[in-house]
Short mmCIF file of C-alpha atoms in Angstrom, two decimals:
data_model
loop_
_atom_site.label_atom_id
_atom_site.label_comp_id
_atom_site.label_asym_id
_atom_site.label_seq_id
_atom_site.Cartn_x
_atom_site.Cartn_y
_atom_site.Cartn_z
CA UNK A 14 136.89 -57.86 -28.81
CA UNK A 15 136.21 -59.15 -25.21
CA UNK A 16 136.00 -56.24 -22.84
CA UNK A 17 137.22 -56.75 -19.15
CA UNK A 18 134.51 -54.08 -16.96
CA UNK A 19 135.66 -53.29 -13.68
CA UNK A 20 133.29 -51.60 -10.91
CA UNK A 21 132.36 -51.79 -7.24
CA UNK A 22 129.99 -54.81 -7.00
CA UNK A 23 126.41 -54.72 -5.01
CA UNK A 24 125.79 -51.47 -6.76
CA UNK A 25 124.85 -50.10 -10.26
CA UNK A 26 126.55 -46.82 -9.16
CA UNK A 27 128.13 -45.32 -12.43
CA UNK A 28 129.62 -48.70 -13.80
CA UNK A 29 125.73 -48.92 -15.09
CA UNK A 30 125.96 -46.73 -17.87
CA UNK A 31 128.92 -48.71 -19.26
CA UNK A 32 126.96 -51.99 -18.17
CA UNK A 33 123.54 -50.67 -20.61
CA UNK A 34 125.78 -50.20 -23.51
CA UNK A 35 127.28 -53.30 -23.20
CA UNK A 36 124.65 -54.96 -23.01
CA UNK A 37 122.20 -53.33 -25.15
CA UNK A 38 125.34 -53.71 -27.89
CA UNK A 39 124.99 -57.49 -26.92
CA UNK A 40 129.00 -57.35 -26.53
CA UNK A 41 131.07 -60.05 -24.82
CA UNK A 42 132.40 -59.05 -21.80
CA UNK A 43 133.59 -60.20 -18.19
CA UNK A 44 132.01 -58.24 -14.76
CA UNK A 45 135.39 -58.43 -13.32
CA UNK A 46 134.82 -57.69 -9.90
CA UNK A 47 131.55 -59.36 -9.49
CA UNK A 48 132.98 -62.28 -10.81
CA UNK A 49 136.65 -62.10 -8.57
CA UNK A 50 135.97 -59.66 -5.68
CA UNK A 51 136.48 -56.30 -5.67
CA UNK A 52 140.19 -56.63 -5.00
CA UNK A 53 140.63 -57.18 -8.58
CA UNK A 54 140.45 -53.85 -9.52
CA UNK A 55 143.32 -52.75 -6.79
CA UNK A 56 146.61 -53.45 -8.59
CA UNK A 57 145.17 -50.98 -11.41
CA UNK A 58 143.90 -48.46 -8.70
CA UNK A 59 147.73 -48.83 -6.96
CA UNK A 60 148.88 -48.01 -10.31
CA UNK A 61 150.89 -51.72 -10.48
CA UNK A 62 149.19 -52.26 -14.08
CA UNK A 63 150.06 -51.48 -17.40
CA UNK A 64 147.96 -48.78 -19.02
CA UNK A 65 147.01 -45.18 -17.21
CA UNK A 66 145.98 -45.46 -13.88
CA UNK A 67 142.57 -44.95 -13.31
CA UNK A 68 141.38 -42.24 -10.61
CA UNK A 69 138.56 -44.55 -9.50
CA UNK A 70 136.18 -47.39 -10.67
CA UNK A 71 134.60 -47.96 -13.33
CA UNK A 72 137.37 -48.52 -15.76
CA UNK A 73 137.26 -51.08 -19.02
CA UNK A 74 139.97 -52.68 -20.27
CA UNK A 75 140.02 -52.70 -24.04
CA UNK A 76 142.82 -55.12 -25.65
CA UNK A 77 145.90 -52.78 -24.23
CA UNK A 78 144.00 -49.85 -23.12
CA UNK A 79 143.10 -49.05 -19.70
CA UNK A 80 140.00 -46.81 -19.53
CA UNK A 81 138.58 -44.45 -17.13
CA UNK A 82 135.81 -42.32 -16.47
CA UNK A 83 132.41 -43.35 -17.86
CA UNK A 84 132.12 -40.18 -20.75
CA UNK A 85 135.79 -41.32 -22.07
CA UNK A 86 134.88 -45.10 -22.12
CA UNK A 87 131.97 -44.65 -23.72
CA UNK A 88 133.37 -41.91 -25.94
CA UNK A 89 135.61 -45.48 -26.96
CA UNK A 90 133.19 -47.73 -27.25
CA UNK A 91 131.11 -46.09 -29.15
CA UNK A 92 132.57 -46.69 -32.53
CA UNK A 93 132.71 -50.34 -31.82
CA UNK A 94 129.63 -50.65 -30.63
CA UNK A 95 127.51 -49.09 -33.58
CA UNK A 96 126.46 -46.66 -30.14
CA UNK A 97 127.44 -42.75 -31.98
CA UNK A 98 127.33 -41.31 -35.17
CA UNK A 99 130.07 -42.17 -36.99
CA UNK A 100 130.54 -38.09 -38.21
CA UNK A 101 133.34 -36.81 -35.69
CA UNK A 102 131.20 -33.75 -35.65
CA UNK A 103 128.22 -35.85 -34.29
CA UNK A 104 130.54 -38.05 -31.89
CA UNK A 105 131.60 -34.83 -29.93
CA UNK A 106 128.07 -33.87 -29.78
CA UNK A 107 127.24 -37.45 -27.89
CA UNK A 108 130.07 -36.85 -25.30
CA UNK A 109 128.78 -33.16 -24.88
CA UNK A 110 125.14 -34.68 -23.55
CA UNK A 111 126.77 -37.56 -22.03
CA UNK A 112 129.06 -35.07 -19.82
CA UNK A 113 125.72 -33.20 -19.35
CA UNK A 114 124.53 -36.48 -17.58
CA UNK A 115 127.67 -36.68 -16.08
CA UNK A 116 127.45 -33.53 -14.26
CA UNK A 117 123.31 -34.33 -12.80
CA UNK A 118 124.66 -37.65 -11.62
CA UNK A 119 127.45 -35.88 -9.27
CA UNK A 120 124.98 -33.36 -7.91
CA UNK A 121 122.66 -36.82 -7.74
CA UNK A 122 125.76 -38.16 -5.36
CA UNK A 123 126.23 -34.96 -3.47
CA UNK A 124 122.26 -34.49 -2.76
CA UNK A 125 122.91 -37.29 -0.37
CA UNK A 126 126.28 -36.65 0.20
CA UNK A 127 126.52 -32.82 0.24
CA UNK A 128 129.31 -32.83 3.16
CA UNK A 129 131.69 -35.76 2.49
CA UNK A 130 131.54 -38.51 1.00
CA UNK A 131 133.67 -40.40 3.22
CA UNK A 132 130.62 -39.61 6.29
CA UNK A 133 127.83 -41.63 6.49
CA UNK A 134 124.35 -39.97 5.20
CA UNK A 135 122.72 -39.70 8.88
CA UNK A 136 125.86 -37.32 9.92
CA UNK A 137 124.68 -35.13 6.67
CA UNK A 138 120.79 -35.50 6.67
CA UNK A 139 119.97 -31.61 7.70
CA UNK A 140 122.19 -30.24 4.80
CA UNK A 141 121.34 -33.20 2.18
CA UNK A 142 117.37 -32.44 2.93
CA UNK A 143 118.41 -28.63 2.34
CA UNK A 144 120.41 -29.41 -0.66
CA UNK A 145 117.29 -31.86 -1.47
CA UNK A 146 114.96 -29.14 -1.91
CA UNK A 147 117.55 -27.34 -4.84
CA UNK A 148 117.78 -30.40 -6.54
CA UNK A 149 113.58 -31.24 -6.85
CA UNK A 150 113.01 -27.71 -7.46
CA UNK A 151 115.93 -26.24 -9.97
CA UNK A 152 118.01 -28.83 -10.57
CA UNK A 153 115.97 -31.34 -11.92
CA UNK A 154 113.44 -28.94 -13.99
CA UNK A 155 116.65 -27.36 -15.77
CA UNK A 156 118.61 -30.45 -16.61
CA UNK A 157 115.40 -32.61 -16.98
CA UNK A 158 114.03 -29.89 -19.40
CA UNK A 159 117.18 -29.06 -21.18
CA UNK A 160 117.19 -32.74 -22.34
CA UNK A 161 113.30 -32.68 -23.13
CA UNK A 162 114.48 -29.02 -25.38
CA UNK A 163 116.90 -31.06 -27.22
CA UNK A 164 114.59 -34.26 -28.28
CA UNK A 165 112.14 -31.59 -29.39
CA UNK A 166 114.79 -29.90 -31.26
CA UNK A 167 115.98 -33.10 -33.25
CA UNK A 168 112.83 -35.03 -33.67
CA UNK A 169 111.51 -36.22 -30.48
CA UNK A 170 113.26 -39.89 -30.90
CA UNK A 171 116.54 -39.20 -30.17
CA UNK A 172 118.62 -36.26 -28.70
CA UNK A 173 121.07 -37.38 -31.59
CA UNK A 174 118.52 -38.63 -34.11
CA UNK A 175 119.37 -41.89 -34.20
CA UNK A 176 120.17 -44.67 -31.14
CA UNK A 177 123.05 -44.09 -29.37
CA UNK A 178 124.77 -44.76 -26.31
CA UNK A 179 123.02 -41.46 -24.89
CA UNK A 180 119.87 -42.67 -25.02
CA UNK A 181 120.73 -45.95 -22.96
CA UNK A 182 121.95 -43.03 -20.09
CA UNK A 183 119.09 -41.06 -20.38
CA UNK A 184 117.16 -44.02 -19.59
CA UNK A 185 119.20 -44.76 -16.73
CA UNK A 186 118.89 -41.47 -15.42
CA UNK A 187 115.40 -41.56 -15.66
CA UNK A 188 115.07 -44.94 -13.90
CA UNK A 189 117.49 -43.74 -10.67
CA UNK A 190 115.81 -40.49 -11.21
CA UNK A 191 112.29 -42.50 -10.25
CA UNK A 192 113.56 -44.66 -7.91
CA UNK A 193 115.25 -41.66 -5.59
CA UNK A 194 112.12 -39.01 -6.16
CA UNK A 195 109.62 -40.81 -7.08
CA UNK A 196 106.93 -38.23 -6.11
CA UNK A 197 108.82 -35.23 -7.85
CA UNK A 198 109.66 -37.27 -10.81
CA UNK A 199 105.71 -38.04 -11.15
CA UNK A 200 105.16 -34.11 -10.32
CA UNK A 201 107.03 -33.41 -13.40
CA UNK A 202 105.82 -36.23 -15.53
CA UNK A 203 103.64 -33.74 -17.82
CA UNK A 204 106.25 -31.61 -18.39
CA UNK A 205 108.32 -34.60 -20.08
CA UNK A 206 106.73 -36.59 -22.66
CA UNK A 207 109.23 -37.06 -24.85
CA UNK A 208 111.57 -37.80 -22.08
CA UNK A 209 109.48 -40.43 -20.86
CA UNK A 210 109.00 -41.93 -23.99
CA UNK A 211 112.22 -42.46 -24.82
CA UNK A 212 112.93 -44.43 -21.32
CA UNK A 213 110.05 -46.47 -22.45
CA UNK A 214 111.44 -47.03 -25.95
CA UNK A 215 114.91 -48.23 -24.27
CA UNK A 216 112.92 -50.86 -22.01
CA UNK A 217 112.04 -52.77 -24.61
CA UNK A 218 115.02 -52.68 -26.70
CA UNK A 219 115.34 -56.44 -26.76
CA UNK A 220 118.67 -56.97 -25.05
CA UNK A 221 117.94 -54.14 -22.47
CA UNK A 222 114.38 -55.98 -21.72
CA UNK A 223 116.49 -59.28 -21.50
CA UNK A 224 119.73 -57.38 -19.46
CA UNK A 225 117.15 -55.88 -17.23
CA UNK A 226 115.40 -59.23 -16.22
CA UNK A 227 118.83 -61.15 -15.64
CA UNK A 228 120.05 -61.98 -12.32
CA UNK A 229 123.35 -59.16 -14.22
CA UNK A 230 120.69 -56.24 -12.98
CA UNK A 231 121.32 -55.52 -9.71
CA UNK A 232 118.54 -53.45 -8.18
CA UNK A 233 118.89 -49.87 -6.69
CA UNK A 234 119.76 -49.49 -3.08
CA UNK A 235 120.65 -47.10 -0.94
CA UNK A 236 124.56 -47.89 -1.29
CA UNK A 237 124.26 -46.21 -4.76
CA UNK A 238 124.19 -42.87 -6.40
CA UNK A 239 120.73 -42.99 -6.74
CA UNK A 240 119.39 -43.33 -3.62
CA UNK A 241 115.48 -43.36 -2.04
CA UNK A 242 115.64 -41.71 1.11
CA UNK A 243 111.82 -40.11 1.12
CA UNK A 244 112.53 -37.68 3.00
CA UNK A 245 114.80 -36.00 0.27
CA UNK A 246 111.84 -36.11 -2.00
CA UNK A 247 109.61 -33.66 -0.13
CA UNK A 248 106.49 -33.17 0.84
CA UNK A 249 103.49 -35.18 -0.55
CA UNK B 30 139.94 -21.48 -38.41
CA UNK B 31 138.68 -18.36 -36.55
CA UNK B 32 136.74 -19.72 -33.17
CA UNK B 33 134.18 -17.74 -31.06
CA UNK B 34 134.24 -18.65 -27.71
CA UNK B 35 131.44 -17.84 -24.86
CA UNK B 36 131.33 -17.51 -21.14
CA UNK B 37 130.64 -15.28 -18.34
CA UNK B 38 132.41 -12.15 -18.28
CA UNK B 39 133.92 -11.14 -15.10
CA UNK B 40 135.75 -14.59 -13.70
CA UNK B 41 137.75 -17.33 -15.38
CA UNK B 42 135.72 -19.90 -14.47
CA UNK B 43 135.25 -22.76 -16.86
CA UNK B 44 136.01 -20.81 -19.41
CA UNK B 45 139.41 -20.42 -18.77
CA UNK B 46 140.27 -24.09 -19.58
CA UNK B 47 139.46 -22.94 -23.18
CA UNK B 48 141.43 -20.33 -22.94
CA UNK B 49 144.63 -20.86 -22.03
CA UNK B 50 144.30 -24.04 -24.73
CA UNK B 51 143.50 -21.35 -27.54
CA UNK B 52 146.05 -18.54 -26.39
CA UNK B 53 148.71 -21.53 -25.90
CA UNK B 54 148.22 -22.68 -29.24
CA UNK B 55 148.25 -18.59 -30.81
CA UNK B 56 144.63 -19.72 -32.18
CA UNK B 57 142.71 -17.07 -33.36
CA UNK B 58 139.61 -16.16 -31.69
CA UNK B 59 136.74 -13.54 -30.57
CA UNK B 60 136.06 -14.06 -26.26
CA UNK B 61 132.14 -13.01 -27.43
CA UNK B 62 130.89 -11.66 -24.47
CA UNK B 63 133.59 -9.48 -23.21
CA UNK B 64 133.46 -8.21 -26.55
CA UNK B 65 129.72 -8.17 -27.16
CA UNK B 66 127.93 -8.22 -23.45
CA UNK B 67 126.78 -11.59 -21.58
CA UNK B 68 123.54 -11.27 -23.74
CA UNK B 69 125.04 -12.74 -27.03
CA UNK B 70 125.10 -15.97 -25.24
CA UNK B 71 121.16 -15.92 -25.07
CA UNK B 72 119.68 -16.95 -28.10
CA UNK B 73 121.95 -20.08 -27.77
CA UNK B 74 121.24 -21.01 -24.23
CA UNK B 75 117.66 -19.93 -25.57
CA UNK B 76 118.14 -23.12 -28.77
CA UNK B 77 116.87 -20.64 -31.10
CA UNK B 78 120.61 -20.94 -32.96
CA UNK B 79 121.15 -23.86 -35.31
CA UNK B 80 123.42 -26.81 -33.65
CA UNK B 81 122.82 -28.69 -30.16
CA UNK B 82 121.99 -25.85 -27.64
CA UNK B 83 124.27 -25.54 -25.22
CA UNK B 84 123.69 -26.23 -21.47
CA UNK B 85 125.91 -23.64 -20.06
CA UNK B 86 128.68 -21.28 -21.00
CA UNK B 87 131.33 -22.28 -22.36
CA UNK B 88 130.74 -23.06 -25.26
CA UNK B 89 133.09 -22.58 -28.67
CA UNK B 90 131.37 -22.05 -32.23
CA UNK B 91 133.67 -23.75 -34.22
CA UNK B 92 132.62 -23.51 -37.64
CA UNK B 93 129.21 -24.64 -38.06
CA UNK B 94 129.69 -26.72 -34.85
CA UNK B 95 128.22 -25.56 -31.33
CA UNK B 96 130.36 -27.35 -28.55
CA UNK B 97 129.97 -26.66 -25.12
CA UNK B 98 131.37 -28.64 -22.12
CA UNK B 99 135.02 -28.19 -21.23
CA UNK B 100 135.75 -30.99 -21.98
CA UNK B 101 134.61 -32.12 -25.22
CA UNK B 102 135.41 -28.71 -26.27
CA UNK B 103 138.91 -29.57 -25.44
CA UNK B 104 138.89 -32.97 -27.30
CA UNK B 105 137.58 -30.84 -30.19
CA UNK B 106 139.80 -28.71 -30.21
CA UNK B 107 142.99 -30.95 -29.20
CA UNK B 108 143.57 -32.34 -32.85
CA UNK B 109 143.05 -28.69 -34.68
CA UNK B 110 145.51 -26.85 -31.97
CA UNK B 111 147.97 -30.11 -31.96
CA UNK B 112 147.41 -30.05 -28.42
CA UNK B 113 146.32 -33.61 -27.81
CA UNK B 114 148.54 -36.88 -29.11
CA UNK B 115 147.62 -37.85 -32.50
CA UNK B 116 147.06 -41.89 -31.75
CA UNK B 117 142.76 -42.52 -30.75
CA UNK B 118 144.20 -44.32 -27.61
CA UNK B 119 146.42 -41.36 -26.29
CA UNK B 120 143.07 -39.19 -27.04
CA UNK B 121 141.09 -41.07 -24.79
CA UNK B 122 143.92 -40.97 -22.43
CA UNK B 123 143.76 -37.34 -22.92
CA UNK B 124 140.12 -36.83 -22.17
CA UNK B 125 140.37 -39.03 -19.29
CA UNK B 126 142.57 -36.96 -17.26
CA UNK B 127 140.85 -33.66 -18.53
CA UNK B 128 137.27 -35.55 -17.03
CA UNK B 129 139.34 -35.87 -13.42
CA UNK B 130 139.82 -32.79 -13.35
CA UNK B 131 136.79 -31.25 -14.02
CA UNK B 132 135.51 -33.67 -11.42
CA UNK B 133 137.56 -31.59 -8.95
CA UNK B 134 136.66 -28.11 -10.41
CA UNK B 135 132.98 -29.38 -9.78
CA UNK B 136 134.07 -30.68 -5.79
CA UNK B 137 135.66 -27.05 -5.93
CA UNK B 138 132.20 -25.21 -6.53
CA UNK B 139 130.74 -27.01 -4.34
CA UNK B 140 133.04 -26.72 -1.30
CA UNK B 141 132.02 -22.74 -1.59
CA UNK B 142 128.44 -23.59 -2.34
CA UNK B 143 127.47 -27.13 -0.79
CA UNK B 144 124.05 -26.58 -0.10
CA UNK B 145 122.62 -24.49 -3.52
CA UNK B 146 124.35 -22.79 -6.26
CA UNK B 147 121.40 -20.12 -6.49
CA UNK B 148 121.90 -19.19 -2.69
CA UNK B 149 124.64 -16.86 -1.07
CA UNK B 150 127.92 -18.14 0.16
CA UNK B 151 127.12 -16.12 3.43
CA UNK B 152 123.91 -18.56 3.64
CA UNK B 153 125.47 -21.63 3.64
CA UNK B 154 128.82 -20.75 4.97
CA UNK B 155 128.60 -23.29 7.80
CA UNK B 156 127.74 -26.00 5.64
CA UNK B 157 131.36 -24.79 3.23
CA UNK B 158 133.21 -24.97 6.30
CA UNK B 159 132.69 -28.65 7.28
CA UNK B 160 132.81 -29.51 3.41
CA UNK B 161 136.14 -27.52 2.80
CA UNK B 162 137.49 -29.31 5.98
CA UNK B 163 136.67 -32.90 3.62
CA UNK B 164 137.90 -31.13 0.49
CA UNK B 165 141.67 -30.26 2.50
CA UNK B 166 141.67 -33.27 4.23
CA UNK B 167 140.53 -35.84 1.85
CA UNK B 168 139.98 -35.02 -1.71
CA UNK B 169 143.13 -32.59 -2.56
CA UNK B 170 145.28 -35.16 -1.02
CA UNK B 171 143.51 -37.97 -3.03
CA UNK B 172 143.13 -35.96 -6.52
CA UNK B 173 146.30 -34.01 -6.54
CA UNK B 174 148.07 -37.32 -5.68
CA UNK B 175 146.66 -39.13 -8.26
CA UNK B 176 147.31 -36.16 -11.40
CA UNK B 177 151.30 -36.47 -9.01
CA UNK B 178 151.35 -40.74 -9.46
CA UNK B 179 150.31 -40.25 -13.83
CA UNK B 180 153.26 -37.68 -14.18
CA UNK B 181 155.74 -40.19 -12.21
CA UNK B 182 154.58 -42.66 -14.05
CA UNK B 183 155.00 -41.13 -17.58
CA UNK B 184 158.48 -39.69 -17.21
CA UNK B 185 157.86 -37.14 -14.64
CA UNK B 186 157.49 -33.90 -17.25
CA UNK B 187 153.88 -34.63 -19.15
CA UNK B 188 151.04 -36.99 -17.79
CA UNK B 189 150.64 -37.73 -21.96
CA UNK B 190 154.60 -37.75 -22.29
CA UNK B 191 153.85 -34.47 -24.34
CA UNK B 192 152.26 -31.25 -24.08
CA UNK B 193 148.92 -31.28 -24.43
CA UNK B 194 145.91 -29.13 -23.30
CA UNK B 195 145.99 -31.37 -19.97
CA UNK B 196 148.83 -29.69 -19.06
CA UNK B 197 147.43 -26.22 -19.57
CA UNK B 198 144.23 -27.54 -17.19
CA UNK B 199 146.40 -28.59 -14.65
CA UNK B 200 148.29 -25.26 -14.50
CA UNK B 201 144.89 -23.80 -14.07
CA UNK B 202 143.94 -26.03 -11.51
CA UNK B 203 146.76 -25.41 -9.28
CA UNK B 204 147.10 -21.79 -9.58
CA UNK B 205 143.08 -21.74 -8.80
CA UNK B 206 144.06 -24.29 -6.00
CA UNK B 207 146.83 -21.69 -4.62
CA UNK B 208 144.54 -19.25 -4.57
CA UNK B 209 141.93 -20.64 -3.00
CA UNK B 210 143.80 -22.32 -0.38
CA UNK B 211 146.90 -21.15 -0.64
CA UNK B 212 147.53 -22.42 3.28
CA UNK B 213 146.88 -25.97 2.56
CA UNK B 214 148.29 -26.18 -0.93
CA UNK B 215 151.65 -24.76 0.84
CA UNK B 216 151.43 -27.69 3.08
CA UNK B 217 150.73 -30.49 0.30
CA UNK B 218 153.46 -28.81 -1.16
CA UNK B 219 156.33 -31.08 -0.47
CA UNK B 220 154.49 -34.47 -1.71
CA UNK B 221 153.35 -32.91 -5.05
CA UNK B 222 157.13 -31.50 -6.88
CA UNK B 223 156.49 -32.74 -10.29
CA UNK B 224 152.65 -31.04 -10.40
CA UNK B 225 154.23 -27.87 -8.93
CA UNK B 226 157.23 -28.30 -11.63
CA UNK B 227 154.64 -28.47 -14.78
CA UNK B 228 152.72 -25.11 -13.49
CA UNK B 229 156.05 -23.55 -13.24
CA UNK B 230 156.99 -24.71 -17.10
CA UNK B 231 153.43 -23.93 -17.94
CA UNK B 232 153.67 -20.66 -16.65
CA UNK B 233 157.05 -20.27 -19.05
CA UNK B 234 155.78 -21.13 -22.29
CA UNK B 235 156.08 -17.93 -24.01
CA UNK B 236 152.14 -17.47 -25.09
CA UNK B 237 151.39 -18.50 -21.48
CA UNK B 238 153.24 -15.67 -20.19
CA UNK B 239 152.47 -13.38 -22.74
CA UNK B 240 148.87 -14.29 -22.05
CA UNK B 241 148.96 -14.19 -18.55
CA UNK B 242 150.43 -10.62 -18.80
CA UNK B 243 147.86 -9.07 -20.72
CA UNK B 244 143.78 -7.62 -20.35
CA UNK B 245 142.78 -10.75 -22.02
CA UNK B 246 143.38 -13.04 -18.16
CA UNK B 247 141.16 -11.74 -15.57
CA UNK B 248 142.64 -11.86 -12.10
CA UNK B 249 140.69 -14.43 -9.26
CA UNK B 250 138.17 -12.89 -7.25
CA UNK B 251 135.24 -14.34 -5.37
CA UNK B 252 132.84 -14.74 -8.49
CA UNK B 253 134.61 -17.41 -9.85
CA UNK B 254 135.32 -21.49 -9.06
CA UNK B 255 138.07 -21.05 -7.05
CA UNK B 256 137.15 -18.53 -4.39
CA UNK B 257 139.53 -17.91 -1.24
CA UNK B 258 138.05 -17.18 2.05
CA UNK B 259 140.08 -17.91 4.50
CA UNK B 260 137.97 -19.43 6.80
CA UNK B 261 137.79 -22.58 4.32
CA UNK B 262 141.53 -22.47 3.88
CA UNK B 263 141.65 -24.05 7.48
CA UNK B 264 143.79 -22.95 10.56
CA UNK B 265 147.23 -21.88 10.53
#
């Protein structure tokens, strides 16, 4: 199977997640849009395509199927990529922590975004810096620690106990995670080892390590979801 | 298969997506803490039960399963309840549209609370007022015209061409919708017949009603996801 990923280019945004399993699955696909424009993906977002129209970017397309939403197409790919348990009862339990990540990365968005997202980030900054201050202090603690809760619980390796496409977005959540608060994240470094260690275990996953160094990485910017503005990351 | 399911007594909230999928379906079940008290959910939130502890309420015991997030509980349950197409594409298809809408539930929380979810409405109130003014100018448009485009685009009566728990989630979203901004939905009215035309069959189906009639459905009120105070609703 080739797959055919479509997402915004010049940022990792949420299309990364799908990129990391690709990748780390060493499958054969085609960056649509960074290799044809962004207008590629318009016909499908008019609804002019075959398949269900997608709501938004990223989408895969998967021999006939038309996927959106980054839990569902993963939730797909999956199975074919040796990335879940094969036990239905397991799979569901992937998508529940991968929905979990889901939900961090939209509060992620709306940290720096809390008003609109169709208004630039200076019209927002007093109510993103107030919204800011939530996120380093309960947000992050209670998601961060929730997934540090369920390594412990299941071995310390894996929050499934084995490799799955869950741990290639906890590393990515820990990466944009760094890169936007990089003082708070190193604040609450100590509180998650097992966490940490995991990210490191996923960097040198050979095709990650290779993925990672390839002019296919883009780096993160401050057009993303993850974004380093340092004055959302508090006081030093 | 007897289910327990758990949530916050007192509002619908997320929980109600479960619901109306298990009361639809004439599933047999125990709603835990309004039988039991709030303080049953504990021990899970707590991870001293056995399976994958739970985020946050809901969450459905399902045999020896633990499943919480709406929407995996939904793909869980979608097979068991025949509420979900029976082909692994349609599934996905299924999940897809379930994950758009809890994207908007989530936008919907955080119109109401855009600055901190632990702080008063009262104390962010000016901050819900310029988001809500985004969220009826921008986003309902955009999501509520999208869920509009699927059902064209699938025959006009199911966005799966079938009953399925998606169309139980979007009767919930726009009856929370209504009541939340019942100004603004009467306005988008005229663009959106077909969504407005599955609530109304929804609202038919004879366990709907029957539902819908009894103690088991708690009415909206300001505790809840969908909140209405009128000064988001816009002007006049």
């Amino acid at each position: 199977m080739h797959y055919q990923l479509y997402y915004w280019t010049g940022i990792q945004g949420r299309g990364e997640f799908i990129r990391l399993a690709l990748e780390d699955a060493g499958a054969s696909y085609t960056d649509m849009a960074r290799e044809h424009g962004d207008e590629v993906m318009t016909p499908f977002l008019e609804g002019s395509k075959e398949g269900l129209q997608p709501f938004a970017p990223p989408f895969l397309v998967s021999g006939r199927q038309v996927i959106a939403q980054v839990a569902a197409i993963l939730d797909h790919l999956g199975p074919e990529l040796q990335l879940v348990p094969e036990a239905a009862s397991r799979r569901v339990q992937a998508l529940q922590l991968q929905l979990t990540i889901a939900d961090l990365v939209a509060e992620v968005h709306d940290t720096h975004h809390p008003i609109a997202g169709s208004k630039y980030y200076e019209d927002q900054k007093d109510a993103a810096k107030a919204r800011a201050a939530s996120m380093r202090a309960e947000r992050m603690p209670k998601f961060l620690g929730w997934f540090e809760q369920v390594l412990e619980a299941n071995g310390g390796l894996h929050p499934l106990r084995e490799h799955s496409y869950v741990d290639l977005s906890l590393f990515q959540l820990v990466s944009g995670l760094t890169y936007m608060f990089p003082r708070r994240m190193q604040a609450l470094r100590g509180e998650l080892p097992l966490l940490h260690a995991l990210h490191d275990r996923v960097l040198r996953r050979p095709n990650v390590a290779a993925y990672l160094a390839s002019e296919r990485r883009l780096a993160f910017n401050t057009n993303g979801i993850f974004r380093y503005y340092p004055e959302l990351d508090g006081d030093a």
